[in-house]
Coordinates of C-alpha atoms and ligand atoms in Angstrom, one line a residue:
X195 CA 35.6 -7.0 76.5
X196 CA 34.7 -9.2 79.2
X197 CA 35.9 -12.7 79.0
X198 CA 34.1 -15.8 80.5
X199 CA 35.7 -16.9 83.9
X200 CA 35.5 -20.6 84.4
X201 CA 36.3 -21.1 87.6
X202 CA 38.6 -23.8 89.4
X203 CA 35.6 -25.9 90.6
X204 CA 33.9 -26.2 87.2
X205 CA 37.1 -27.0 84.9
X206 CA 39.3 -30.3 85.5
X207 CA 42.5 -28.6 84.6
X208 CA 45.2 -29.4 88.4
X209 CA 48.4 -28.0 89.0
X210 CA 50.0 -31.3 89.5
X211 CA 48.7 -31.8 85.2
X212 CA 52.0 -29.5 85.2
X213 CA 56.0 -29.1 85.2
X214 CA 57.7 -28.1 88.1
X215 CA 59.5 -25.3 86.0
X216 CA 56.3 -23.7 84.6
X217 CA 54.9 -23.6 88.1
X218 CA 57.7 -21.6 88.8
X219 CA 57.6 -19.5 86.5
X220 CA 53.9 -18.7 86.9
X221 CA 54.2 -18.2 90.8
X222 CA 57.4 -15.8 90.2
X223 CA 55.8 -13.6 88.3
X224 CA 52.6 -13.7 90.4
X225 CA 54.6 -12.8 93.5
X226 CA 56.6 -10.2 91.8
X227 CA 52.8 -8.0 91.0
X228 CA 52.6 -9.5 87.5
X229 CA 49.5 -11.3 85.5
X230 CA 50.7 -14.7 85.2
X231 CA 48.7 -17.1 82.6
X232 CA 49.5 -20.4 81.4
X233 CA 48.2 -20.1 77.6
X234 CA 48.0 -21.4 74.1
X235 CA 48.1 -25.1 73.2
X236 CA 49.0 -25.6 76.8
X237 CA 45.4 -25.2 77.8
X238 CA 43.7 -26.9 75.5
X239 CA 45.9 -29.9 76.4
X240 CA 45.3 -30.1 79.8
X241 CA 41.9 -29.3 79.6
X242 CA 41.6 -32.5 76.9
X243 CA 43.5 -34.6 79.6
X244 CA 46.6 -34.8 77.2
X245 CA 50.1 -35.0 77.5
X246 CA 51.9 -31.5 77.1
X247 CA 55.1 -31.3 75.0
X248 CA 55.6 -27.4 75.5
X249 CA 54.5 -24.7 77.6
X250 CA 53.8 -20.9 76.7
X251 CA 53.6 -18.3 79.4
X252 CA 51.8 -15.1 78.7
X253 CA 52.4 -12.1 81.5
X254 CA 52.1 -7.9 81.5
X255 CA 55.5 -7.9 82.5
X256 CA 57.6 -6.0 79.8
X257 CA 60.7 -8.0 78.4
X258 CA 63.2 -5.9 80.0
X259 CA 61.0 -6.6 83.4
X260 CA 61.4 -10.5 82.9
X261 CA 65.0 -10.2 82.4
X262 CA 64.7 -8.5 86.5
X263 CA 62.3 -11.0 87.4
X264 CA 64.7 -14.1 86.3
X265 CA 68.1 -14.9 86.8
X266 CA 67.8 -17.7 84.3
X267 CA 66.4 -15.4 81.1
X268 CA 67.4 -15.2 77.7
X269 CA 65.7 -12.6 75.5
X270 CA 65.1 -13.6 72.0
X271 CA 63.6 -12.8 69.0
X272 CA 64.3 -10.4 66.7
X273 CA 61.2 -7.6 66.4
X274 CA 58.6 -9.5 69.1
X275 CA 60.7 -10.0 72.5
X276 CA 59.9 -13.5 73.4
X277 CA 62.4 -14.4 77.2
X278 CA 62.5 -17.7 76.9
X279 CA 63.5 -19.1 81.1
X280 CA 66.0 -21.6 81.0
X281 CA 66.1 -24.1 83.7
X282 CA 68.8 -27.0 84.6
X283 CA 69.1 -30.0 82.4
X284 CA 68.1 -27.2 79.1
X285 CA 64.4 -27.1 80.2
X286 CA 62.6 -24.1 78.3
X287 CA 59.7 -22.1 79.4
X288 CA 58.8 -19.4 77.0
X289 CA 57.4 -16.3 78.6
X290 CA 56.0 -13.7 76.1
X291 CA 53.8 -9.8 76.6
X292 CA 50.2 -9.7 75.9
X293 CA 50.5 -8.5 72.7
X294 CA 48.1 -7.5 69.9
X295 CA 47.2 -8.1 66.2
X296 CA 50.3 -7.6 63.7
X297 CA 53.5 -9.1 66.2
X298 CA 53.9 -12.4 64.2
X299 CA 57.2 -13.1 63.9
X300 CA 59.3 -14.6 61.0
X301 CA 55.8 -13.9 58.5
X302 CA 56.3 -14.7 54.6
X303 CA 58.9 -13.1 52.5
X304 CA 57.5 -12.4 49.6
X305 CA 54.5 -9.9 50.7
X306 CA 52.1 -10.1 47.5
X307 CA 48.7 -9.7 50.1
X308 CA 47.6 -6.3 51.7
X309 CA 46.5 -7.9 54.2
X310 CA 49.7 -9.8 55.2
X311 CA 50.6 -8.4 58.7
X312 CA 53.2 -6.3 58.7
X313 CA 55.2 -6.7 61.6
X314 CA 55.2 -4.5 64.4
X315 CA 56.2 -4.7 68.7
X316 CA 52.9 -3.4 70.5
X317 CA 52.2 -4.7 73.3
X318 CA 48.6 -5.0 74.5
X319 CA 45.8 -6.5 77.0
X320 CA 44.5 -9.8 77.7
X321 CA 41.8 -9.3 75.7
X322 CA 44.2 -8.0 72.1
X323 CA 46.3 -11.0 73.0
X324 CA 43.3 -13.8 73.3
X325 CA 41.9 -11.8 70.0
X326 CA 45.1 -12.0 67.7
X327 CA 45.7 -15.9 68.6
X328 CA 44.8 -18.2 65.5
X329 CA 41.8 -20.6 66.8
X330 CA 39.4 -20.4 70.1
X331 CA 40.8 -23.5 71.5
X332 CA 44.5 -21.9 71.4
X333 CA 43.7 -18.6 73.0
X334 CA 42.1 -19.9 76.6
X335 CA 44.0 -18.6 79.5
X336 CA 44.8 -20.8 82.8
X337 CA 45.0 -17.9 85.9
X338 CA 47.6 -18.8 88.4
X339 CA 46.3 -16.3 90.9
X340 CA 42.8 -18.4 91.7
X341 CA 43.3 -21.1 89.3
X342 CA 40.5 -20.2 87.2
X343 CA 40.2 -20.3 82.9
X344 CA 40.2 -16.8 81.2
X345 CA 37.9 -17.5 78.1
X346 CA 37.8 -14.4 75.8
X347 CA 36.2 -16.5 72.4
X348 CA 33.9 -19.1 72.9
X349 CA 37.3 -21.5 72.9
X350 CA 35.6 -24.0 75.8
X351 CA 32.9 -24.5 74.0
X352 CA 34.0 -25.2 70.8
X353 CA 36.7 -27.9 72.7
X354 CA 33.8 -30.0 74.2
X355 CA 32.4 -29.7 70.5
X356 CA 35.6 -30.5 68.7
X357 CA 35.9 -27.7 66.6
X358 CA 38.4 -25.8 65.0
X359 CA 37.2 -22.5 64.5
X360 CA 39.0 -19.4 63.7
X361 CA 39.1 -15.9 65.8
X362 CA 37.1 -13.3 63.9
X363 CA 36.9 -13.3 60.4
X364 CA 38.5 -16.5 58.5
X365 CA 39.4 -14.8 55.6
X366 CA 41.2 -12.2 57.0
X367 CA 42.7 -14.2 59.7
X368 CA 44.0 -16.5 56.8
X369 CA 45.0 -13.9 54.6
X370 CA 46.8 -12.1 57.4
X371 CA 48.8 -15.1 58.2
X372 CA 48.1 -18.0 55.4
X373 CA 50.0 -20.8 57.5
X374 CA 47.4 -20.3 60.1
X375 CA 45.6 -22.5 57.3
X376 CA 48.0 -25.3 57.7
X377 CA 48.0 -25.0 61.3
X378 CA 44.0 -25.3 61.9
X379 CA 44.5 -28.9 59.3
X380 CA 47.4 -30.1 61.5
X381 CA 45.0 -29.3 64.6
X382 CA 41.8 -31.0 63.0
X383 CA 44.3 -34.0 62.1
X384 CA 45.8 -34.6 65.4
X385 CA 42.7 -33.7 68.3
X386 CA 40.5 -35.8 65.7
X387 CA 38.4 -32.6 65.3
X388 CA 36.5 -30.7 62.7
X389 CA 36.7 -28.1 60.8
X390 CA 33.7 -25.7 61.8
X391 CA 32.2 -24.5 58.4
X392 CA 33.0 -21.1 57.5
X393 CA 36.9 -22.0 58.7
X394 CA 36.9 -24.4 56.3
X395 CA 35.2 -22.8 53.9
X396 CA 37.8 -19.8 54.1
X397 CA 41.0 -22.4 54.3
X398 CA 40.1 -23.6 50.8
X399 CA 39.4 -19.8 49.0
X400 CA 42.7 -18.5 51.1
X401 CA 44.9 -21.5 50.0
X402 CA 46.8 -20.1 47.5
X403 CA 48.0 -17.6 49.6
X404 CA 49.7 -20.5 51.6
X405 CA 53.2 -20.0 49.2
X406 CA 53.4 -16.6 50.2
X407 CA 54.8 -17.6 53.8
X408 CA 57.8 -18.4 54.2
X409 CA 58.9 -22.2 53.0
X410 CA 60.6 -22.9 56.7
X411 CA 57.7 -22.2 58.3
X412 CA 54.9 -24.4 55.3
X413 CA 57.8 -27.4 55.8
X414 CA 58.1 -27.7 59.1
X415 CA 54.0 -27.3 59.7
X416 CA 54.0 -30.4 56.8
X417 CA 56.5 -32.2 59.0
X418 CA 54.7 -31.3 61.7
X419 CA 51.4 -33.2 60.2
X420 CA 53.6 -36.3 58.7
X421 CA 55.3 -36.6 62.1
X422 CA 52.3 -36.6 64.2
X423 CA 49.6 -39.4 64.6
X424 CA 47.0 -39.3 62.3
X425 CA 49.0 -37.7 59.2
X426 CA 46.9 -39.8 57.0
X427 CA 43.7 -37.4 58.5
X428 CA 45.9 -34.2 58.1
X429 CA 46.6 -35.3 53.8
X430 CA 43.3 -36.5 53.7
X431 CA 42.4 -32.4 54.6
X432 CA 45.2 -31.2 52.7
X433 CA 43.7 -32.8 49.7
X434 CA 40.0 -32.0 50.1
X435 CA 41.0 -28.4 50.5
X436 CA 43.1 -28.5 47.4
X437 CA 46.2 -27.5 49.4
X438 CA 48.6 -30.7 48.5
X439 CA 47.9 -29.6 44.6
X440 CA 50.0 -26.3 45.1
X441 CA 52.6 -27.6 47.7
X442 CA 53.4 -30.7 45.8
X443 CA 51.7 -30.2 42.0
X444 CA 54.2 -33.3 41.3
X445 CA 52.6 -36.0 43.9
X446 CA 49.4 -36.6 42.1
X447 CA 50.9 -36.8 39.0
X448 CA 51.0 -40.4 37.7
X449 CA 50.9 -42.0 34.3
X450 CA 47.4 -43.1 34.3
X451 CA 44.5 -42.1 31.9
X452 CA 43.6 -38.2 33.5
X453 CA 39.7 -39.4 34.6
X454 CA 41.4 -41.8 37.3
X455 CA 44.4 -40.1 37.8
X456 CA 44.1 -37.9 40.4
X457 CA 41.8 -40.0 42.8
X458 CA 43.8 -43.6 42.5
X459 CA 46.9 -41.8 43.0
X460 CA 45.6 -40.1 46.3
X461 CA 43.8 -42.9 47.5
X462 CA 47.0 -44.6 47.5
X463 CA 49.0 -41.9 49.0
X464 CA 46.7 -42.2 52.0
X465 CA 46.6 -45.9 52.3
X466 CA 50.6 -45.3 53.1
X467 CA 50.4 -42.8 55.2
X468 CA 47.6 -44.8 57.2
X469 CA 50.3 -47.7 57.7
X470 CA 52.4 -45.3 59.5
X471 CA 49.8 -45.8 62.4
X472 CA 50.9 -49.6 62.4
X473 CA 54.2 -48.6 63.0
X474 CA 53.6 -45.8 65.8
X475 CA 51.6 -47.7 67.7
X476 CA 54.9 -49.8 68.2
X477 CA 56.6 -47.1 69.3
X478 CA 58.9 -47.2 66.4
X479 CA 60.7 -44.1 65.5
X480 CA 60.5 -42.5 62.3
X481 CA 62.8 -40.1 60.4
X482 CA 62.0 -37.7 58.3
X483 CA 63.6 -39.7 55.2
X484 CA 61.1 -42.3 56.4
X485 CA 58.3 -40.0 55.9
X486 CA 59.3 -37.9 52.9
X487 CA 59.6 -41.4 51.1
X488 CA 56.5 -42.9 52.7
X489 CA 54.9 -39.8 51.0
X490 CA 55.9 -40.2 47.6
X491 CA 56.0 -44.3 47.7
X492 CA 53.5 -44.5 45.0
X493 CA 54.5 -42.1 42.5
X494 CA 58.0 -42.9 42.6
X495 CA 57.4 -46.6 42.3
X496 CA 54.7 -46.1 39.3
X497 CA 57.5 -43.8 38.4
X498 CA 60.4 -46.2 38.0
X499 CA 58.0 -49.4 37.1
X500 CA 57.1 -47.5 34.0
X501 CA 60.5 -45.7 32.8
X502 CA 61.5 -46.9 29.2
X503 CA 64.7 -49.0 29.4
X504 CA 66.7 -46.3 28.2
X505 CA 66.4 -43.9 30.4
X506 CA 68.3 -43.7 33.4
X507 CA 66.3 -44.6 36.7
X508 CA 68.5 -43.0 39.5
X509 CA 68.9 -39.5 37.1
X510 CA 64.9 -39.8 36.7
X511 CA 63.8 -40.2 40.5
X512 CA 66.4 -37.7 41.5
X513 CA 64.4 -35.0 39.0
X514 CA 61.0 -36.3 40.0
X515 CA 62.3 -35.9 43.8
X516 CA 63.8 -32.6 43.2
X517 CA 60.6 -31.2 41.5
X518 CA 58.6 -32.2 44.9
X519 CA 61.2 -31.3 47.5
X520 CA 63.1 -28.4 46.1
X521 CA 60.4 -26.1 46.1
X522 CA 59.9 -26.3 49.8
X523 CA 63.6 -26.3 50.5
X524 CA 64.1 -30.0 52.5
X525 CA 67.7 -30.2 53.6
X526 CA 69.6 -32.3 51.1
X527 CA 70.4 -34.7 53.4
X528 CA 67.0 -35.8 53.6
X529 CA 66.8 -35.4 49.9
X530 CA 69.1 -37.6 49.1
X531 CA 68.3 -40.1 52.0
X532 CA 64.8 -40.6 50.3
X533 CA 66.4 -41.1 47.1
X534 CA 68.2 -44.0 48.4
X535 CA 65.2 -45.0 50.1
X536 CA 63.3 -45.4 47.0
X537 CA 66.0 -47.4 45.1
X538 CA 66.5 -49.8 47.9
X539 CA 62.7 -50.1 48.5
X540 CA 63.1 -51.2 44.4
X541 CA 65.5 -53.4 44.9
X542 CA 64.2 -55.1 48.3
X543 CA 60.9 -55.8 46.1
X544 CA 62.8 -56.9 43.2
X545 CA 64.6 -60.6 43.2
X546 CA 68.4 -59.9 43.5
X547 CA 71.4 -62.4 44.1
X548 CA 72.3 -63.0 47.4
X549 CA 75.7 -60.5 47.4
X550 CA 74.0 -57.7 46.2
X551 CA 71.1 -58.1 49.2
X552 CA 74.3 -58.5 51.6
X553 CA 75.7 -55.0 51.1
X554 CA 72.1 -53.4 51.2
X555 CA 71.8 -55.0 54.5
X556 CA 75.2 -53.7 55.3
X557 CA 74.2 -50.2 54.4
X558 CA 73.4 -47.4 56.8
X559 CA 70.1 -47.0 54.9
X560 CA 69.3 -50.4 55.6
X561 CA 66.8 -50.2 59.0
X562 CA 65.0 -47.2 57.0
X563 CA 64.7 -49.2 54.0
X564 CA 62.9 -51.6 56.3
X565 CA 60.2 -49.6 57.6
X566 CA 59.5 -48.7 54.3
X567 CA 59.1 -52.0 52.5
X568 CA 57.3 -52.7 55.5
X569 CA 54.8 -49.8 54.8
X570 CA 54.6 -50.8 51.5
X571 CA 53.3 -54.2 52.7
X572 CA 50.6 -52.6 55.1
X573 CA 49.6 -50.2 52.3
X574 CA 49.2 -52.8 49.8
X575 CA 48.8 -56.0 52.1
X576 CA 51.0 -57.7 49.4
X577 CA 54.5 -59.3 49.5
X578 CA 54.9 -59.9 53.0
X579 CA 56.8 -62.9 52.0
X580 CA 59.5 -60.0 50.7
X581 CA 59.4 -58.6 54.1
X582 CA 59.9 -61.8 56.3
X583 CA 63.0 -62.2 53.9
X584 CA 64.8 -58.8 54.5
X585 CA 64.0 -58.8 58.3
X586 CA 65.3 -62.5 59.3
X587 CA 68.8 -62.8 59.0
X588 CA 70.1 -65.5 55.7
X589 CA 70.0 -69.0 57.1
X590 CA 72.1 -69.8 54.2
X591 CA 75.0 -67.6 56.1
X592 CA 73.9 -69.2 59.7
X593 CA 74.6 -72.9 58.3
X594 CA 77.5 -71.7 56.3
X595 CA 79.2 -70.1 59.7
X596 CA 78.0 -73.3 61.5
X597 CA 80.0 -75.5 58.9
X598 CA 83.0 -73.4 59.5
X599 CA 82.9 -73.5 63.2
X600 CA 82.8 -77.3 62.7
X601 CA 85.4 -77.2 59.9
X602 CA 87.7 -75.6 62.8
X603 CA 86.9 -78.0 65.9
X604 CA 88.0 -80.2 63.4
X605 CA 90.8 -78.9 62.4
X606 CA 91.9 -78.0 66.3
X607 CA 91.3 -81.3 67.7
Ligands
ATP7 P1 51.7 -27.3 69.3 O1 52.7 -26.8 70.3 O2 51.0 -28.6 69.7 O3 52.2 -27.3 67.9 P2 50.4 -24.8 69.9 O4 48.9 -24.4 69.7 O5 50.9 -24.8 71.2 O6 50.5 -26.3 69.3 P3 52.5 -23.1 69.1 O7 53.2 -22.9 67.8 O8 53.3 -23.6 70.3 O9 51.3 -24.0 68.9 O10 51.9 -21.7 69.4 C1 51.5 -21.3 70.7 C2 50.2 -20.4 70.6 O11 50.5 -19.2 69.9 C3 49.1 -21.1 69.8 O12 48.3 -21.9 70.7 C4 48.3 -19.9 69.3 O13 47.5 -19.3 70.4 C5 49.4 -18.8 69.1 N1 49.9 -18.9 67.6 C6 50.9 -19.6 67.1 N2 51.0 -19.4 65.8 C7 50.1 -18.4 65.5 C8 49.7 -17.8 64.3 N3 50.3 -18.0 63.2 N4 48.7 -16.9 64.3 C9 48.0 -16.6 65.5 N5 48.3 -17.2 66.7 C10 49.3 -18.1 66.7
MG8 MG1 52.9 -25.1 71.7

């Protein structure tokens, strides 16, 4: 298979775009006889002119080879040797084998599909390793030895077209490896691209494959989505593809008449997660707690607005939080932090005497609590008077400490 060269003077991707440490990992191998290419999202970064958060190294050097090649190498993973070049002050470069189709590591536990890859340590060309990549614009190959771009799928064209379009055939792809699904949406959600057709069309007749992976690897591509800009783009896609309906059945699920149930509830859900752009773009941080509870805002309020005065609210979000969260195994901290979350969101929203807001304020939960009441106010563009509240410290207690500190001139003079 012969791959379309792009050569240094008609792509903008410089070796200064890069770390020192993957530079020197590319030219050692080079120098010791090896095929040294930069790969994966790494390319399609630099060639969008974005920042790059991690690097991937592909090379026909064998593992045990890489552990002669570098001092610095640590081989790991447990069928699929991945040597993973460790530099000073913990810097990673991950250096893996052309490999082909079938290597995936950690795939889904319980194997239900035929098609599910069984795993497997082959190693392979160029050309098997561009082909068993998930999407065209992850499997483009930046050659260190003349600093051209190894294109084996069409992947440059469909970047300067903004599509995400899967290698070979989508269903299979998807059935081989259903998170693959979940990673195309959180592509589409954060480059701002679309979903070429028949990748889309395949994502939503392969979805309910999605639960056969393993939960680690669906939560971490949700958090993945949440935690990225633009997760309001990535649930948006999750819903249209009818994916959010089998990882959360319990989000959409509100007490209103069934004809406007589903949309209302969703439209909401969105308008939250859309007000987490307000925040980014200040550079604030947000946890996962902040997230998990930014997600569930609205049916855990409607929730807790309509509960009859007998039943008790903290045992009733816990269950409804549990049914949502459980499933997908999030760590209990976070768990219970978005419980708390919730209740204090309640209360902030709620009129309460002034002790009771002096130990919330107190509480660790208290800065988180913040973010979210002020989601809730971008989401809904109402109570902003709550907000201004919680954020400025009581006068009350400024003038009270200034009457002291007069009380005790006073009292020394
Ligand atoms: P990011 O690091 O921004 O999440 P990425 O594309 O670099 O995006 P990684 O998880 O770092 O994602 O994977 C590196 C590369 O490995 C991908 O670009 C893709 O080529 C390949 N890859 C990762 N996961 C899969 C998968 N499930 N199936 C096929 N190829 C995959
Ligand atoms: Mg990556």
């Amino acid at each position: 298979m012969e791959p379309n060269i792009i050569n240094r003077d008609q792509h903008p991707v410089s070796r200064t775009q890069m770390s020192l440490e993957v530079l020197k990992v590319l030219y050692r191998l080079h120098g010791t006889g090896h095929l040294a290419y930069l790969c994966g999202g790494g390319v399609r970064d630099l060639l969008l002119g974005r920042e790059i958060d991690d690097y991937d190294v592909a090379t026909d050097a064998e593992p045990k080879r890489l552990k002669e090649v570098f001092g610095n190498c640590r081989l790991v993973g447990r069928r699929f040797r991945i040597a993973h070049i460790i530099f000073s002050g913990g810097k990673i470069i991950e250096v893996s084998t052309f490999r082909r189709q079938g290597d995936e590591d950690d795939l889904g536990e319980n194997q239900t599909n035929s098609l599910l890859i069984k795993r497997d340590n082959t190693f392979g060309s160029p050309a098997d390793d561009a082909f068993r990549r998930d999407f065209t614009i992850n499997a483009l190959y930046y050659n260190i030895a003349d600093f051209s771009i190894i294109d084996y799928v069409g992947g440059r064209e469909d970047l300067r077209s903004q599509l995400i379009r899967s290698i070979g055939d989508p269903d299979i792809r998807f059935q081989e490896d259903p998170i693959r699904i979940l990673r195309g949406i959180r592509l589409a959600a954060a480059l701002g691209f679309e979903v070429e057709e028949s990748t889309w069309e395949a994502m939503k007749r392969q979805r309910h494959h999605i639960l056969e992976c393993a939960v680690s690897r669906i939560r971490e591509e949700i958090m993945k989505i949440l935690r990225r800009q633009a997760s309001h783009v990535g649930f948006q896609l999750l819903i249209r593809a009818g994916i959010l309906e089998i990882l959360f059945p319990q989000l959409e699920e509100s007490r209103l008449p069934p004809s406007e149930r589903k949309t209302i509830a969703e439209e909401s859900i969105l308008q939250h997660l859309a007000a987490l752009e307000d925040l980014r773009v200040r550079d604030t941080e947000l946890s996962d707690s902040v997230l998990l509870a930014t997600l569930t805002a609205v049916p855990a309020k409607e929730l807790l607005e309509t509960l009859p005065p007998d039943q008790d609210v903290g045992k009733s979000l816990h269950e409804y939080l549990e049914a949502n969260f459980k499933p997908l195994a999030f760590p209990r901290i976070v768990r219970s932090r978005v419980h708390l979350l919730h209740l204090a969101l309640r209360h902030m929203l709620a009129e309460q005497r002034r002790k009771r807001r002096r130990s919330l304020r107190r509480s660790p939960i208290f800065v988180d609590a913040l973010k979210l009441l002020e989601i809730h106010c971008l989401a809904t563009n109402q109570q902003w008077s709550v907000l201004r509240r919680w954020q400025n410290p009581p006068v009350q207690g400024k003038k009270r400490r200034a009457k002291t500190r007069v009380l005790k001139s006073k009292r020394n003079s």
